[in-house]
Coordinates of C-alpha atoms and ligand atoms in Angstrom, one line a residue:
M1 CA 0.9 29.2 -4.4
K2 CA -1.1 32.1 -3.1
N3 CA -0.3 33.5 0.3
E4 CA -3.9 32.8 1.4
T5 CA -3.6 29.1 0.6
E6 CA -0.2 28.8 2.2
A7 CA -1.7 30.4 5.3
L8 CA -4.5 27.9 5.3
I9 CA -2.0 25.0 5.1
R10 CA 0.0 26.5 8.0
E11 CA -3.2 26.9 10.1
V12 CA -4.3 23.3 9.5
N13 CA -0.9 21.9 10.5
S14 CA -1.7 21.7 14.2
D15 CA -4.9 19.8 13.4
V16 CA -3.0 17.4 11.2
I17 CA -0.5 16.7 14.0
R18 CA -3.4 16.2 16.5
W19 CA -5.4 13.9 14.2
R20 CA -2.3 11.9 13.3
R21 CA -1.3 11.5 17.0
H22 CA -4.8 10.4 17.9
I23 CA -5.0 7.8 15.1
H24 CA -1.5 6.7 16.0
A25 CA -2.4 6.1 19.6
H26 CA -5.6 4.2 18.6
P27 CA -4.5 1.9 15.8
D28 CA -6.8 -0.6 14.1
L29 CA -5.7 -3.8 12.3
S30 CA -6.6 -4.3 8.6
F31 CA -10.4 -4.9 8.1
H32 CA -11.1 -3.7 11.7
E33 CA -10.8 0.1 11.1
K34 CA -14.3 1.1 12.0
P35 CA -13.2 3.1 15.1
T36 CA -10.6 5.0 13.0
A37 CA -13.2 5.5 10.2
D38 CA -15.7 6.8 12.8
Y39 CA -13.1 9.3 14.1
I40 CA -12.2 10.6 10.6
A41 CA -15.9 10.9 9.6
G42 CA -16.7 12.8 12.8
E43 CA -13.9 15.3 12.1
L44 CA -14.7 15.7 8.4
A45 CA -18.4 16.4 9.3
Q46 CA -17.2 19.7 10.9
F47 CA -15.8 21.0 7.5
P48 CA -18.2 22.9 5.3
G49 CA -19.5 21.4 2.0
L50 CA -18.4 17.8 2.4
N51 CA -20.8 15.0 1.5
I52 CA -19.7 12.0 3.6
S53 CA -20.6 8.4 3.0
R54 CA -19.4 5.0 4.4
P55 CA -19.4 2.5 1.5
M56 CA -18.2 -0.1 4.1
E57 CA -18.4 0.7 7.8
N58 CA -14.6 0.7 7.9
S59 CA -14.2 3.2 5.1
V60 CA -15.0 6.9 4.6
V61 CA -15.6 8.7 1.3
A62 CA -16.1 12.5 1.4
V63 CA -17.0 14.4 -1.7
L64 CA -16.4 18.1 -2.1
E65 CA -18.7 19.5 -4.8
G66 CA -17.4 22.7 -6.3
K67 CA -19.5 25.6 -7.2
Y68 CA -18.9 25.1 -10.9
P69 CA -19.1 21.9 -13.0
G70 CA -15.9 20.1 -13.9
P71 CA -13.9 16.8 -13.6
T72 CA -13.8 14.6 -10.5
L73 CA -10.4 14.1 -9.0
A74 CA -9.8 11.6 -6.1
L75 CA -7.2 11.7 -3.3
R76 CA -6.7 8.5 -1.4
A77 CA -5.4 7.6 2.1
D78 CA -5.2 4.3 3.9
M79 CA -6.0 3.8 7.6
D80 CA -4.8 0.3 8.8
A81 CA -2.1 -0.4 11.2
L82 CA 0.2 -3.5 11.6
P83 CA 0.5 -6.4 14.1
L84 CA 3.6 -5.0 15.9
D85 CA 4.5 -4.1 19.4
E86 CA 5.4 -0.4 19.2
M87 CA 9.0 0.5 20.3
S88 CA 9.2 4.1 19.0
D89 CA 9.1 5.7 22.5
E90 CA 6.8 8.5 21.0
P91 CA 4.7 10.1 23.8
F92 CA 1.6 9.2 21.7
S93 CA 2.6 5.6 21.2
S94 CA -0.1 2.9 20.5
T95 CA -2.5 2.3 23.4
K96 CA -3.2 -1.2 21.9
P97 CA -0.6 -3.9 22.7
G98 CA 0.5 -5.7 19.5
V99 CA -0.9 -3.1 17.1
M100 CA 1.1 -0.2 15.7
H101 CA 0.9 2.4 12.9
A102 CA 4.4 1.5 11.5
C103 CA 3.6 2.2 7.8
G104 CA 2.5 5.8 8.2
H105 CA -1.1 5.2 7.4
D106 CA -2.0 7.4 10.4
A107 CA -0.1 10.2 8.7
H108 CA -1.7 9.5 5.3
S109 CA -5.2 9.8 6.9
A110 CA -4.3 13.0 8.8
M111 CA -2.7 14.7 5.8
L112 CA -5.8 13.9 3.6
M113 CA -8.0 15.3 6.4
G114 CA -5.9 18.5 6.3
A115 CA -6.2 18.8 2.5
A116 CA -10.0 18.2 2.9
K117 CA -10.3 21.0 5.4
V118 CA -8.3 23.5 3.3
L119 CA -10.1 22.6 0.1
S120 CA -13.5 22.8 1.7
L121 CA -12.6 26.5 2.5
L122 CA -11.8 27.0 -1.2
R123 CA -15.0 25.3 -2.6
E124 CA -16.5 28.6 -3.9
R125 CA -13.8 28.6 -6.5
L126 CA -13.8 24.9 -7.3
H127 CA -14.7 23.7 -10.8
G128 CA -15.6 20.0 -10.4
K129 CA -15.4 17.6 -7.5
V130 CA -12.7 16.3 -5.1
K131 CA -13.3 12.8 -3.7
F132 CA -11.4 12.0 -0.5
I133 CA -11.1 8.3 -0.1
F134 CA -10.1 6.8 3.3
Q135 CA -9.7 3.1 2.7
P136 CA -9.3 0.1 5.0
A137 CA -6.9 -2.8 4.7
E138 CA -4.0 -1.8 2.5
E139 CA -1.7 -4.2 4.3
V140 CA -3.6 -7.4 3.8
P141 CA -4.8 -8.9 0.5
P142 CA -7.4 -8.8 -1.0
G143 CA -7.1 -5.2 0.3
G144 CA -9.6 -2.5 0.9
A145 CA -9.1 -0.7 -2.4
R146 CA -10.4 -3.6 -4.4
E147 CA -13.7 -3.6 -2.5
L148 CA -14.2 0.2 -2.9
V149 CA -13.5 -0.2 -6.6
E150 CA -16.1 -3.0 -6.9
R151 CA -18.6 -0.8 -5.1
G152 CA -18.1 1.9 -7.8
V153 CA -16.3 4.5 -5.7
V154 CA -14.0 5.5 -8.6
D155 CA -16.6 5.0 -11.4
D156 CA -17.1 8.8 -11.8
V157 CA -13.4 9.6 -11.1
D158 CA -11.2 11.1 -13.9
A159 CA -7.9 10.8 -12.1
I160 CA -6.6 9.6 -8.7
F161 CA -3.5 10.4 -6.6
G162 CA -2.1 8.8 -3.5
L163 CA 0.7 9.6 -1.1
H164 CA 2.9 7.4 1.0
I165 CA 5.3 8.6 3.7
A166 CA 8.9 7.5 2.9
P167 CA 11.5 7.5 5.6
H168 CA 14.2 6.5 3.1
Y169 CA 13.9 10.0 1.6
P170 CA 14.6 13.1 3.7
T171 CA 11.8 15.5 4.6
G172 CA 11.4 18.0 1.8
K173 CA 11.5 15.4 -1.0
I174 CA 8.6 14.2 -3.2
V175 CA 9.4 11.2 -5.4
F176 CA 7.5 9.2 -7.9
K177 CA 8.5 6.7 -10.5
P178 CA 6.7 6.9 -13.9
G179 CA 5.3 3.7 -15.3
V180 CA 5.7 0.5 -13.1
Y181 CA 6.6 1.6 -9.6
V182 CA 5.7 -1.4 -7.4
A183 CA 5.4 -5.2 -7.9
S184 CA 2.5 -7.5 -8.0
S185 CA 2.5 -9.8 -5.0
D186 CA 0.9 -13.2 -4.9
N187 CA 1.3 -15.9 -2.2
F188 CA 1.0 -19.7 -2.7
D189 CA 0.8 -22.9 -0.7
I190 CA 2.2 -26.2 -2.0
K191 CA 1.1 -29.4 -0.4
I192 CA 3.0 -32.6 -1.1
Y193 CA 1.2 -35.9 -0.2
G194 CA 3.6 -38.8 0.0
K195 CA 3.6 -42.0 2.0
G196 CA 5.0 -42.0 5.5
G197 CA 6.9 -44.8 7.3
H198 CA 10.0 -45.8 9.2
G199 CA 13.1 -43.7 8.5
S200 CA 15.1 -46.9 8.1
T201 CA 12.9 -48.2 5.2
P202 CA 12.6 -45.4 2.7
Q203 CA 12.0 -48.0 -0.1
H204 CA 8.5 -48.5 1.4
C205 CA 7.7 -44.8 1.6
I206 CA 7.2 -41.8 -0.7
D207 CA 9.3 -39.2 1.0
P208 CA 7.7 -35.7 0.8
V209 CA 10.8 -34.1 2.4
T210 CA 13.2 -35.1 -0.4
I211 CA 10.5 -34.2 -3.0
G212 CA 10.0 -30.8 -1.3
A213 CA 13.8 -30.2 -1.2
E214 CA 13.9 -30.8 -5.0
L215 CA 11.0 -28.5 -5.5
V216 CA 12.7 -25.6 -3.6
T217 CA 15.5 -25.7 -6.1
S218 CA 13.4 -26.6 -9.2
L219 CA 11.2 -23.6 -8.6
Q220 CA 14.2 -21.3 -8.8
H221 CA 14.8 -22.6 -12.3
I222 CA 11.6 -20.7 -13.3
V223 CA 13.3 -17.4 -12.4
A224 CA 16.7 -18.3 -13.7
R225 CA 15.8 -20.2 -16.8
K226 CA 12.2 -19.6 -17.9
I227 CA 11.6 -15.9 -17.7
D228 CA 13.2 -13.0 -19.6
P229 CA 16.0 -11.9 -17.3
L230 CA 15.0 -8.3 -17.9
K231 CA 11.6 -9.1 -16.4
A232 CA 12.9 -11.4 -13.7
P233 CA 10.5 -11.9 -10.8
V234 CA 11.2 -12.7 -7.2
L235 CA 10.2 -16.2 -6.1
T236 CA 10.7 -16.9 -2.4
I237 CA 9.9 -20.1 -0.5
A238 CA 9.6 -18.8 3.0
T239 CA 8.1 -21.9 4.7
F240 CA 9.0 -25.6 4.5
Q241 CA 7.1 -27.7 7.1
A242 CA 7.4 -31.5 7.3
G243 CA 7.7 -34.1 10.0
D244 CA 8.6 -33.8 13.7
S245 CA 11.0 -36.7 14.5
Y246 CA 14.4 -38.3 13.8
N247 CA 13.2 -41.5 12.2
V248 CA 9.7 -41.1 10.8
I249 CA 9.3 -40.2 7.2
P250 CA 6.2 -37.9 7.3
D251 CA 3.1 -38.4 5.1
S252 CA 3.1 -34.8 3.8
A253 CA 5.0 -31.6 3.5
R254 CA 4.0 -28.0 3.0
L255 CA 5.9 -25.3 1.1
A256 CA 4.7 -21.7 1.1
G257 CA 6.0 -18.5 -0.5
T258 CA 5.5 -15.4 -2.5
V259 CA 6.0 -14.2 -6.1
R260 CA 6.7 -10.6 -7.0
T261 CA 6.7 -9.3 -10.5
H262 CA 6.8 -6.0 -12.4
D263 CA 4.9 -7.3 -15.4
A264 CA 1.3 -8.5 -15.6
Q265 CA 2.1 -11.2 -18.2
V266 CA 5.1 -12.6 -16.2
R267 CA 2.7 -12.7 -13.2
E268 CA 0.4 -15.1 -15.1
Q269 CA 3.3 -17.0 -16.6
V270 CA 5.0 -17.7 -13.2
Q271 CA 1.8 -19.1 -11.7
T272 CA 1.4 -21.5 -14.7
L273 CA 5.1 -22.5 -14.4
I274 CA 4.9 -23.1 -10.7
R275 CA 1.9 -25.4 -11.2
Q276 CA 3.6 -27.3 -14.0
T277 CA 6.9 -27.7 -12.0
V278 CA 5.1 -28.8 -8.9
D279 CA 3.0 -31.3 -10.8
G280 CA 6.0 -32.6 -12.8
V281 CA 8.5 -33.0 -9.9
V282 CA 6.0 -34.4 -7.4
S283 CA 4.4 -36.9 -9.8
A284 CA 7.8 -38.1 -11.1
H285 CA 8.3 -39.4 -7.5
G286 CA 4.9 -41.0 -7.2
A287 CA 3.4 -38.4 -4.8
R288 CA 0.4 -36.1 -5.2
S289 CA 0.4 -32.4 -4.9
E290 CA -1.9 -29.4 -4.5
V291 CA -1.1 -25.7 -5.2
I292 CA -3.3 -23.1 -3.6
W293 CA -2.9 -19.7 -5.1
Q294 CA -3.7 -16.6 -3.1
P295 CA -3.9 -13.6 -5.5
G296 CA -2.5 -10.4 -4.0
Y297 CA -2.1 -7.0 -5.5
A298 CA -1.6 -6.1 -9.2
V299 CA 1.5 -4.4 -10.6
G300 CA 1.3 -0.7 -9.7
Y301 CA 1.5 1.5 -12.8
N302 CA 1.7 5.3 -12.7
H303 CA 0.0 6.7 -15.8
D304 CA 1.5 9.3 -18.2
S305 CA -1.3 11.8 -17.9
T306 CA -1.3 12.0 -14.1
N307 CA 2.5 11.8 -14.0
A308 CA 2.6 14.9 -16.2
T309 CA 0.1 16.7 -13.8
A310 CA 2.1 15.6 -10.7
Q311 CA 5.4 16.8 -12.2
A312 CA 4.0 20.1 -13.4
V313 CA 2.3 21.1 -10.1
I314 CA 5.1 20.0 -7.9
Q315 CA 7.6 22.0 -9.9
Q316 CA 5.2 24.9 -9.9
H317 CA 4.4 25.0 -6.2
F318 CA 7.4 23.6 -4.5
A319 CA 11.1 24.7 -4.3
D320 CA 13.6 23.5 -6.9
G321 CA 15.0 20.1 -5.9
T322 CA 11.8 19.0 -4.1
L323 CA 10.7 16.6 -6.9
E324 CA 12.8 13.5 -7.7
I325 CA 11.8 11.2 -10.5
A326 CA 12.8 7.7 -9.5
T327 CA 14.2 5.3 -12.1
D328 CA 13.8 1.9 -10.4
P329 CA 10.5 0.3 -9.3
L330 CA 10.3 -1.3 -5.9
F331 CA 9.6 -5.0 -5.2
G332 CA 7.1 -3.9 -2.5
S333 CA 3.4 -3.9 -3.4
E334 CA 0.5 -1.4 -2.9
D335 CA -3.2 -1.9 -3.3
F336 CA -3.4 1.6 -4.8
S337 CA -2.8 -0.4 -8.0
S338 CA -6.5 -1.5 -7.8
Y339 CA -7.6 2.1 -8.5
Q340 CA -5.0 2.4 -11.2
Q341 CA -6.4 -0.5 -13.1
K342 CA -9.6 1.4 -13.4
V343 CA -8.6 5.0 -13.6
A344 CA -5.4 7.0 -14.4
G345 CA -3.4 7.7 -11.3
T346 CA -0.1 8.5 -9.8
F347 CA 1.3 7.3 -6.4
L348 CA 3.9 9.6 -4.8
F349 CA 6.3 9.2 -1.9
V350 CA 6.7 12.1 0.6
G351 CA 10.1 12.0 2.3
C352 CA 9.8 11.9 6.2
G353 CA 13.4 10.8 7.1
N354 CA 15.2 13.0 9.6
K355 CA 17.9 11.3 11.7
A356 CA 18.1 14.2 14.2
K357 CA 14.5 13.6 15.1
G358 CA 14.9 9.8 15.3
A359 CA 13.0 9.4 12.0
E360 CA 15.5 6.9 10.6
W361 CA 13.8 3.5 10.9
N362 CA 12.2 1.9 7.9
L363 CA 8.5 1.2 7.4
H364 CA 7.1 -1.8 9.3
N365 CA 9.9 -1.4 11.9
P366 CA 8.6 -1.2 15.5
R367 CA 10.9 1.8 16.1
F368 CA 9.4 3.6 13.0
R369 CA 9.0 7.4 13.5
I370 CA 7.9 10.2 11.2
D371 CA 9.4 13.7 11.0
E372 CA 6.1 15.7 11.5
D373 CA 7.5 18.5 9.3
A374 CA 6.6 16.2 6.4
F375 CA 2.9 16.7 7.0
A376 CA 2.6 20.2 5.7
I377 CA 4.4 19.0 2.5
G378 CA 1.9 16.2 2.1
V379 CA -1.1 18.4 2.6
K380 CA 0.3 20.9 0.2
A381 CA 1.0 18.2 -2.4
H382 CA -2.6 16.9 -2.1
I383 CA -3.9 20.4 -2.8
A384 CA -1.4 21.0 -5.6
L385 CA -2.4 17.7 -7.3
V386 CA -6.0 18.9 -7.6
S387 CA -5.2 22.5 -8.3
S388 CA -6.3 22.2 -11.9
L389 CA -9.9 22.4 -10.5
I390 CA -9.4 25.9 -9.3
A391 CA -9.4 28.1 -12.4
D392 CA -7.9 31.2 -10.8
G393 CA -5.1 29.2 -9.1
I394 CA -4.5 28.1 -5.6
Ligands
ZN401 ZN1 2.9 -1.2 4.9
ZN402 ZN1 1.8 1.6 3.6

């Protein structure tokens, strides 16, 4: 990387830290990010050459049009916080009780703002466009990415990249997993309608508790006996609600849970098998049932073409040993997958773990902290990922 670009990244670092601390102190929950989006749009408006739009009021899309024609590359950050009471003890902790940036989305936004500032200063040498996408609601399905995709935000995009801060990797590492890297995630509710009555006369009742108990085990047979073990999903029943006494058989019971898969076909298959199993078990005992499916995020898939770009530019612009190619996908989910269903893209993890600085807690933990030295790496990674648009090099 040229000294001039390295210097710009160093210069923007204090801005990135300031932006991130401001966003961190003023977190917004998913779908309520208008104040954060206003703040980001206000800062971006001060950089030269950015065309800023607000597809939804809680989103910001900024387009940097180069001097020369060329492809359009998109860089994405998310902006939403989590419903947690912050316990990080950072001096810039959340000013909103019960809301905290514990997934690093504050850092994602600030790093992308930093990249936008640096690239806006390089626009005279840019062949093509860079689209900076600040999206709402990554944490809560149906997610903000899906809505932006539906509104055509990536219709003119040739490739997209996203970064996620990762405390389980040390600062200095950049990691991605080619192909499938995160799971699909769908939630479901199962209602069992039996016939309540006195606990001493079960023969006059249809007991939804025993039926529900049978279902909890029967549903695991889907994972253990119906799906190719090499493609095994996760099926978790996290809720079993029924009754509230010692001697009353309740009328109904409710089970609820989540399904995670690494395969789009298995995702469909599991839903069908859950419906069949529920129907079969419940009707065998003379009760009625209802399955309510809440579709979440698709399987996240990193594409070959953008993986090749990511690998090449990270090896070119960062020290040896920075890049790590992961071999195993995660069972977490990411709504970046919504963009990747439409356009080639790669999602990368930027290490931010540093025990000496207290950055040792996992994402979604109320004590979560980030090593701020990771920000310059994230900004530089964003710039490197779109460096193909600058013909004479960055
Ligand atoms: Zn998260
Ligand atoms: Zn996240």
